[in-house]
Structures are given as structure tokens and as C-alpha cells.
PDB file of C-alpha atoms in Angstrom:
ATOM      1  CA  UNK A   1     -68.147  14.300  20.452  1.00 59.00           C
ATOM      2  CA  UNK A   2     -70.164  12.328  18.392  1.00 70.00           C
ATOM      3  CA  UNK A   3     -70.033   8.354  19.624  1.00 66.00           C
ATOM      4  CA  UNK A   4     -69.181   7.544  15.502  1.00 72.00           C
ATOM      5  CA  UNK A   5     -66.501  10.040  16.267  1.00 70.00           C
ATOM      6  CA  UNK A   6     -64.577   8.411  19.346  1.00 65.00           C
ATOM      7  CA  UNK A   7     -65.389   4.813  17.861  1.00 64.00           C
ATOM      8  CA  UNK A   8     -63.732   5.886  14.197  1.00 64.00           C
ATOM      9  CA  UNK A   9     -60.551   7.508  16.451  1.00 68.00           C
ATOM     10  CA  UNK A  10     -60.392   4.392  18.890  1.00 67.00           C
ATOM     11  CA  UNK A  11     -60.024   2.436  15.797  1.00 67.00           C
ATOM     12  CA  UNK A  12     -57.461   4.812  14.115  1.00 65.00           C
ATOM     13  CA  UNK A  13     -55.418   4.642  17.610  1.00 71.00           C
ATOM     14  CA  UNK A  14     -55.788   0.833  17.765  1.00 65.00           C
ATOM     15  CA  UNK A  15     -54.564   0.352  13.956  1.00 68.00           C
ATOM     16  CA  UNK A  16     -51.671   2.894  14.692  1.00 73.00           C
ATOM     17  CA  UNK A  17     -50.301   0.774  17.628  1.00 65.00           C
ATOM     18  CA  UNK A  18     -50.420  -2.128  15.162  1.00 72.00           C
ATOM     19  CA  UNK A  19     -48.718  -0.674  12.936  1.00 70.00           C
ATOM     20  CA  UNK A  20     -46.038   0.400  14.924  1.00 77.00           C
ATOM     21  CA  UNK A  21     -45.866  -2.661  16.677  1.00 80.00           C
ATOM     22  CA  UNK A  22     -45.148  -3.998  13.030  1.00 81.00           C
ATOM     23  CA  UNK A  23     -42.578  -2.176  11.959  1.00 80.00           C
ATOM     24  CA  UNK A  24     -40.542  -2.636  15.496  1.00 86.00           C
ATOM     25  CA  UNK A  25     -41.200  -6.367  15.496  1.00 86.00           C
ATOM     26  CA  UNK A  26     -39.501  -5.569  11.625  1.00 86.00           C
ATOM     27  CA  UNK A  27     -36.763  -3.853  13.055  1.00 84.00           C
ATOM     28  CA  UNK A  28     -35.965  -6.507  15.534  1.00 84.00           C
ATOM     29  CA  UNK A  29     -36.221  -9.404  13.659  1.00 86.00           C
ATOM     30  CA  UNK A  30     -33.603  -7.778  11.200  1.00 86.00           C
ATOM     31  CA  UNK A  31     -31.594  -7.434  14.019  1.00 84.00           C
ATOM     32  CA  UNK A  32     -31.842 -10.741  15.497  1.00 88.00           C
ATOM     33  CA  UNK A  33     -30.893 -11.864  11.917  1.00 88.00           C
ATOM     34  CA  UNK A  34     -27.845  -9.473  11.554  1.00 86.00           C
ATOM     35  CA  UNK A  35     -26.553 -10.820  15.121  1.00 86.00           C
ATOM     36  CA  UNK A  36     -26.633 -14.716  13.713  1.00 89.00           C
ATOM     37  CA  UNK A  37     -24.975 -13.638  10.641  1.00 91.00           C
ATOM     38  CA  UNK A  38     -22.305 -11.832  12.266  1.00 89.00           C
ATOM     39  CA  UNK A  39     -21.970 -15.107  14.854  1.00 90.00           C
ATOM     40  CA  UNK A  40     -21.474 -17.868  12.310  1.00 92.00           C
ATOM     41  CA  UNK A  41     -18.809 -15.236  10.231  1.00 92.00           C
ATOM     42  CA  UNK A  42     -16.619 -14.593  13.970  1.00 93.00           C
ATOM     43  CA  UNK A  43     -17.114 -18.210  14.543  1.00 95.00           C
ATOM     44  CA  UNK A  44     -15.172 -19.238  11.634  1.00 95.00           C
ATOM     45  CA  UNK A  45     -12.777 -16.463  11.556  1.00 95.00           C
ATOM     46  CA  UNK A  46     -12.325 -17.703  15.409  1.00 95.00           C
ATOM     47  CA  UNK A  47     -11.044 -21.046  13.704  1.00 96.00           C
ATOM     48  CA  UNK A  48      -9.238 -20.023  10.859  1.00 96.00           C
ATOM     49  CA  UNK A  49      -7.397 -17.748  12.800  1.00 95.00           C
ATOM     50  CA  UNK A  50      -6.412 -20.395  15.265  1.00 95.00           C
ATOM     51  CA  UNK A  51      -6.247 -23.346  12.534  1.00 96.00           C
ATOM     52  CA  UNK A  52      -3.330 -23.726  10.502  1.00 95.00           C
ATOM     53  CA  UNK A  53      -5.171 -26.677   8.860  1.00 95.00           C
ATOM     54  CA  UNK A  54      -8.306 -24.934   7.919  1.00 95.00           C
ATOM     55  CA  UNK A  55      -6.157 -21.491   7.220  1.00 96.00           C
ATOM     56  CA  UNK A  56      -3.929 -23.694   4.994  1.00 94.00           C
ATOM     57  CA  UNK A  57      -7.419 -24.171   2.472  1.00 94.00           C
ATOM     58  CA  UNK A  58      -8.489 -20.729   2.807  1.00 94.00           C
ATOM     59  CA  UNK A  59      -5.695 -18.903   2.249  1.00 93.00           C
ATOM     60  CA  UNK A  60      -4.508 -17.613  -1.223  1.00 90.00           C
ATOM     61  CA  UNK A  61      -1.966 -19.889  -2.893  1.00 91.00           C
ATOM     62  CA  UNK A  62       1.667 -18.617  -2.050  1.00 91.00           C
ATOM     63  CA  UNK A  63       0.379 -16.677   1.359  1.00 91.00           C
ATOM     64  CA  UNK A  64       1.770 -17.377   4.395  1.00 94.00           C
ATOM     65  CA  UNK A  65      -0.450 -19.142   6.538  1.00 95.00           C
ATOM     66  CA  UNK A  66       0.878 -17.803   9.962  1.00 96.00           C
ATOM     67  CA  UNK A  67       0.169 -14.149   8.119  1.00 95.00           C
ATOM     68  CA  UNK A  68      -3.458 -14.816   6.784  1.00 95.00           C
ATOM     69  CA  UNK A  69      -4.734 -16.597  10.293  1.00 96.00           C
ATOM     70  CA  UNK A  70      -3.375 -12.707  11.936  1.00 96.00           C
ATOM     71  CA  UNK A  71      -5.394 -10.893   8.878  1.00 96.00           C
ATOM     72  CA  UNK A  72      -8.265 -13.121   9.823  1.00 96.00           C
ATOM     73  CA  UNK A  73      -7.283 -12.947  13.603  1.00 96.00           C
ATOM     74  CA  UNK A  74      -7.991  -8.793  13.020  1.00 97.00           C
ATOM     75  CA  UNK A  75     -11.225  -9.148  11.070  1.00 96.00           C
ATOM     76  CA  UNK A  76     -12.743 -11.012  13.495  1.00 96.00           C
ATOM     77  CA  UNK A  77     -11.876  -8.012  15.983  1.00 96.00           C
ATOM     78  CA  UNK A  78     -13.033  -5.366  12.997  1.00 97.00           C
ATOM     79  CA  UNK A  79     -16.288  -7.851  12.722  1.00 95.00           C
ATOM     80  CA  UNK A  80     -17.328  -7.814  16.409  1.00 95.00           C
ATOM     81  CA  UNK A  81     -16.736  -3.698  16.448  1.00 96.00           C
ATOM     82  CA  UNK A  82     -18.878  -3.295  13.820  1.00 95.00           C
ATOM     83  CA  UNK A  83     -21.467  -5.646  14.763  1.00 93.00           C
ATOM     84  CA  UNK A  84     -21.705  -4.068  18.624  1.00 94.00           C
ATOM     85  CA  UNK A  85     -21.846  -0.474  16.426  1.00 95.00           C
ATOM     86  CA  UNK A  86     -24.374  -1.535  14.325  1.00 91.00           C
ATOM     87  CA  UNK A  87     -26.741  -3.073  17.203  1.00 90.00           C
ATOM     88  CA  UNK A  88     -26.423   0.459  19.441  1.00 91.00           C
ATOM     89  CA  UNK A  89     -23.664  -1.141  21.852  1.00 94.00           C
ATOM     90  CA  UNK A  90     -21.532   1.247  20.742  1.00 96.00           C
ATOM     91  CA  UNK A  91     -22.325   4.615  19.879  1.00 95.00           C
ATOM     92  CA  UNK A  92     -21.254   6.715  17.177  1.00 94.00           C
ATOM     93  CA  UNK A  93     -19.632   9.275  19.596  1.00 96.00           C
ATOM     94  CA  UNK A  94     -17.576   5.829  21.322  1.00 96.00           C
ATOM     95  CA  UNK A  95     -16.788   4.642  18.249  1.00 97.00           C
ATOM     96  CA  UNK A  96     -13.115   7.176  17.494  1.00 97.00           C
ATOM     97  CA  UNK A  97     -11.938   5.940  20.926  1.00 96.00           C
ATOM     98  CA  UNK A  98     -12.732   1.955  19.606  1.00 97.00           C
ATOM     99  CA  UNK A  99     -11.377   2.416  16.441  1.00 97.00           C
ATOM    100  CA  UNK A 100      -7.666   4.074  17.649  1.00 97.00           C
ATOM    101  CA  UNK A 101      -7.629   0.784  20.231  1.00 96.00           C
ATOM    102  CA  UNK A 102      -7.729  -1.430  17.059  1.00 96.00           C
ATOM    103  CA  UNK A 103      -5.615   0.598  15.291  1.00 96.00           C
ATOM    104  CA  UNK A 104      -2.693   1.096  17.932  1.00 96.00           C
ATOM    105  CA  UNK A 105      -2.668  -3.032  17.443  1.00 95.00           C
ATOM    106  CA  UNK A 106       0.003  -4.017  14.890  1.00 95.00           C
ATOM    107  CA  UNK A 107      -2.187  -6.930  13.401  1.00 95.00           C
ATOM    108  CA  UNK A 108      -4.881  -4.792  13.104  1.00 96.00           C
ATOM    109  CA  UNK A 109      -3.291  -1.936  11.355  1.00 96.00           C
ATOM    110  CA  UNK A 110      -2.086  -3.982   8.672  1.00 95.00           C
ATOM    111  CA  UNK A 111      -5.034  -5.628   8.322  1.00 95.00           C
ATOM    112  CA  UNK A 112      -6.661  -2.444   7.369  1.00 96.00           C
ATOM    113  CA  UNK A 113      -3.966  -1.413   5.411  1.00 94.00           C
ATOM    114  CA  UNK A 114      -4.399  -4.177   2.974  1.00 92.00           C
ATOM    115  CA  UNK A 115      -7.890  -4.545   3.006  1.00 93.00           C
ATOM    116  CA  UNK A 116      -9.227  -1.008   4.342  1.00 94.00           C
ATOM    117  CA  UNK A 117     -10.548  -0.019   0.950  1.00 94.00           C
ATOM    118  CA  UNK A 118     -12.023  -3.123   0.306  1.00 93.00           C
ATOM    119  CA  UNK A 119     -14.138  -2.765   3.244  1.00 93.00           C
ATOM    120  CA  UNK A 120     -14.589   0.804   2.594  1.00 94.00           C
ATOM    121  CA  UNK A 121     -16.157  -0.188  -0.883  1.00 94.00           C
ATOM    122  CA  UNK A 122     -18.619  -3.179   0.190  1.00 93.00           C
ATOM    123  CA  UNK A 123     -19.928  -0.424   3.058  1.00 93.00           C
ATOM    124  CA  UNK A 124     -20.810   2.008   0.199  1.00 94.00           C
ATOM    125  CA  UNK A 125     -25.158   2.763   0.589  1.00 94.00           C
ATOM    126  CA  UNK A 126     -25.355   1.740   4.185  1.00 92.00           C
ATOM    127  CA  UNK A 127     -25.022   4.595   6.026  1.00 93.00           C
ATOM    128  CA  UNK A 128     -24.193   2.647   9.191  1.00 92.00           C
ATOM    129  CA  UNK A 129     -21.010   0.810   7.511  1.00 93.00           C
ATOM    130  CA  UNK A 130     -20.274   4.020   5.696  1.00 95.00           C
ATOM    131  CA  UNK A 131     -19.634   5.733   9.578  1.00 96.00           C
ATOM    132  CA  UNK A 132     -17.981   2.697  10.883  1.00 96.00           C
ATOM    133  CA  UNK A 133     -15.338   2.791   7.921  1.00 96.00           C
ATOM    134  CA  UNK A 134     -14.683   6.261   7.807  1.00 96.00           C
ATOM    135  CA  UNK A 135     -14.196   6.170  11.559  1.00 97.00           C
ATOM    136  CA  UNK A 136     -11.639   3.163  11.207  1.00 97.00           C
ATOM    137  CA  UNK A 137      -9.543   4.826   8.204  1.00 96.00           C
ATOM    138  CA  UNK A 138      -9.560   8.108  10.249  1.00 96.00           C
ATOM    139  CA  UNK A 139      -7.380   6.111  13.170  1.00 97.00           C
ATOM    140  CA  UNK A 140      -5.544   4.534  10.581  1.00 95.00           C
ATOM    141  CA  UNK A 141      -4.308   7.373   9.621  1.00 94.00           C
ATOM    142  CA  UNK A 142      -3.936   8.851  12.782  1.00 93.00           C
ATOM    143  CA  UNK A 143      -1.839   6.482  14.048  1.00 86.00           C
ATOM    144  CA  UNK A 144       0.491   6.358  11.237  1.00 78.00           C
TER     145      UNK A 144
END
């Protein structure tokens, strides 16, 4: 081999690695974003859920508070699932056995009930959401 030969494919190999090293560093940062996203949204259904005071603003005229801060008390529990599905903690193979737990709670079931198709609408295009939802709706209506 030529030494222009191995100096061009050392140069490929070190661009590759950069590359690559790009498009992880990508990958994670999305990630890392995703994670503080999904924090600050279980942080405040944490307090809503436990606030009568702050569910008292957020609920809709005419709902009962102690009924909203359960709904929110449930999404926070739909919120972490899907956030420790969508960062690899829980597989898509785990994710049935997850999603009849949540369902087999009252609060929970309702909660999906209500809002199930809402959630299965906003997930449409993302492929990941688009498994977690279908996965929740098929222990919803399992366990009914």
C-alpha cells in the first residue's frame, strides 16, 4: 500500500469516528433534554396532585378538585412510564407487564379512560409514543 493510500484511509477513519462521535453526543444531548422536560412536567403534576390550592386554578371550572388532583395524580405515573420507556429503562418487551400494573389501579384506569385518546392523538409520528400508547390502551382494555 501506497503511503498516500494509508494516510487518505487514516484520515477517512479519523473523520468517521468524528462523525459518529457527533451524532451520539446528538443523541445524548436530546436525551438529557427530554429527561429535564419530563422533570419540571412530574414536578408540577407532583404539586397539583397534592395541592388543592394550586389544583383549585388549574382545574376546569365546575370540576371537582379532589377528582382532577387523582387525574393529575395518574399522569404523573403515565409520565414517569413513558419517560423510563423512552430513555431504554424499560424495554418494549417490559412494557405489557408496566402498563397492566397502571391499569389494575382505579385512578389510573379512569384517567386513561377520559384522556386515553387524547394521548393516543398527541403520540401520532413518534414511533416511540405510538408503542407506549398502544401498549397502555391494550391493558385498558384488558382489564376491563
Amino acid at each position: 500500500m501506497k503511503l498516500t493510500t494509508a494516510i487518505l484511509m487514516t484520515g477517512v477513519s479519523v473523520a468517521s469516528v468524528g462523525v459518529t462521535r457527533i451524532v451520539q453526543e446528538t443523541r445524548h444531548q436530546r436525551e438529557r433534554n427530554e429527561s429535564l422536560a419530563a422533570g419540571h412536567q412530574i414536578e408540577w403534576l407532583s404539586r397539583v396532585s397534592t395541592n388543592a390550592d394550586l389544583a383549585r386554578v388549574w382545574a376546569k371550572e365546575g370540576m371537582d378538585i379532589k377528582a382532577y388532583q387523582e387525574h393529575m395524580s395518574a399522569n404523573r405515573m403515565f409520565c414517569q412510564l413513558s419517560l423510563r420507556h423512552r430513555l431504554g429503562l424499560v424495554s418494549d418487551r417490559m412494557l405489557p407487564f408496566f402498563a397492566r400494573a397502571l391499569m389494575e389501579n382505579e385512578a389510573c384506569k379512569k384517567y386513561w379512560d377520559q384522556f386515553g385518546a387524547l394521548r393516543e392523538e398527541e403520540a401520532e409520528g413518534d414511533r416511540k409514543s405510538e408503542k407506549f400508547t398502544e401498549a397502555m390502551s391494550l391493558a385498558a382494555h384488558a382489564v376491563a
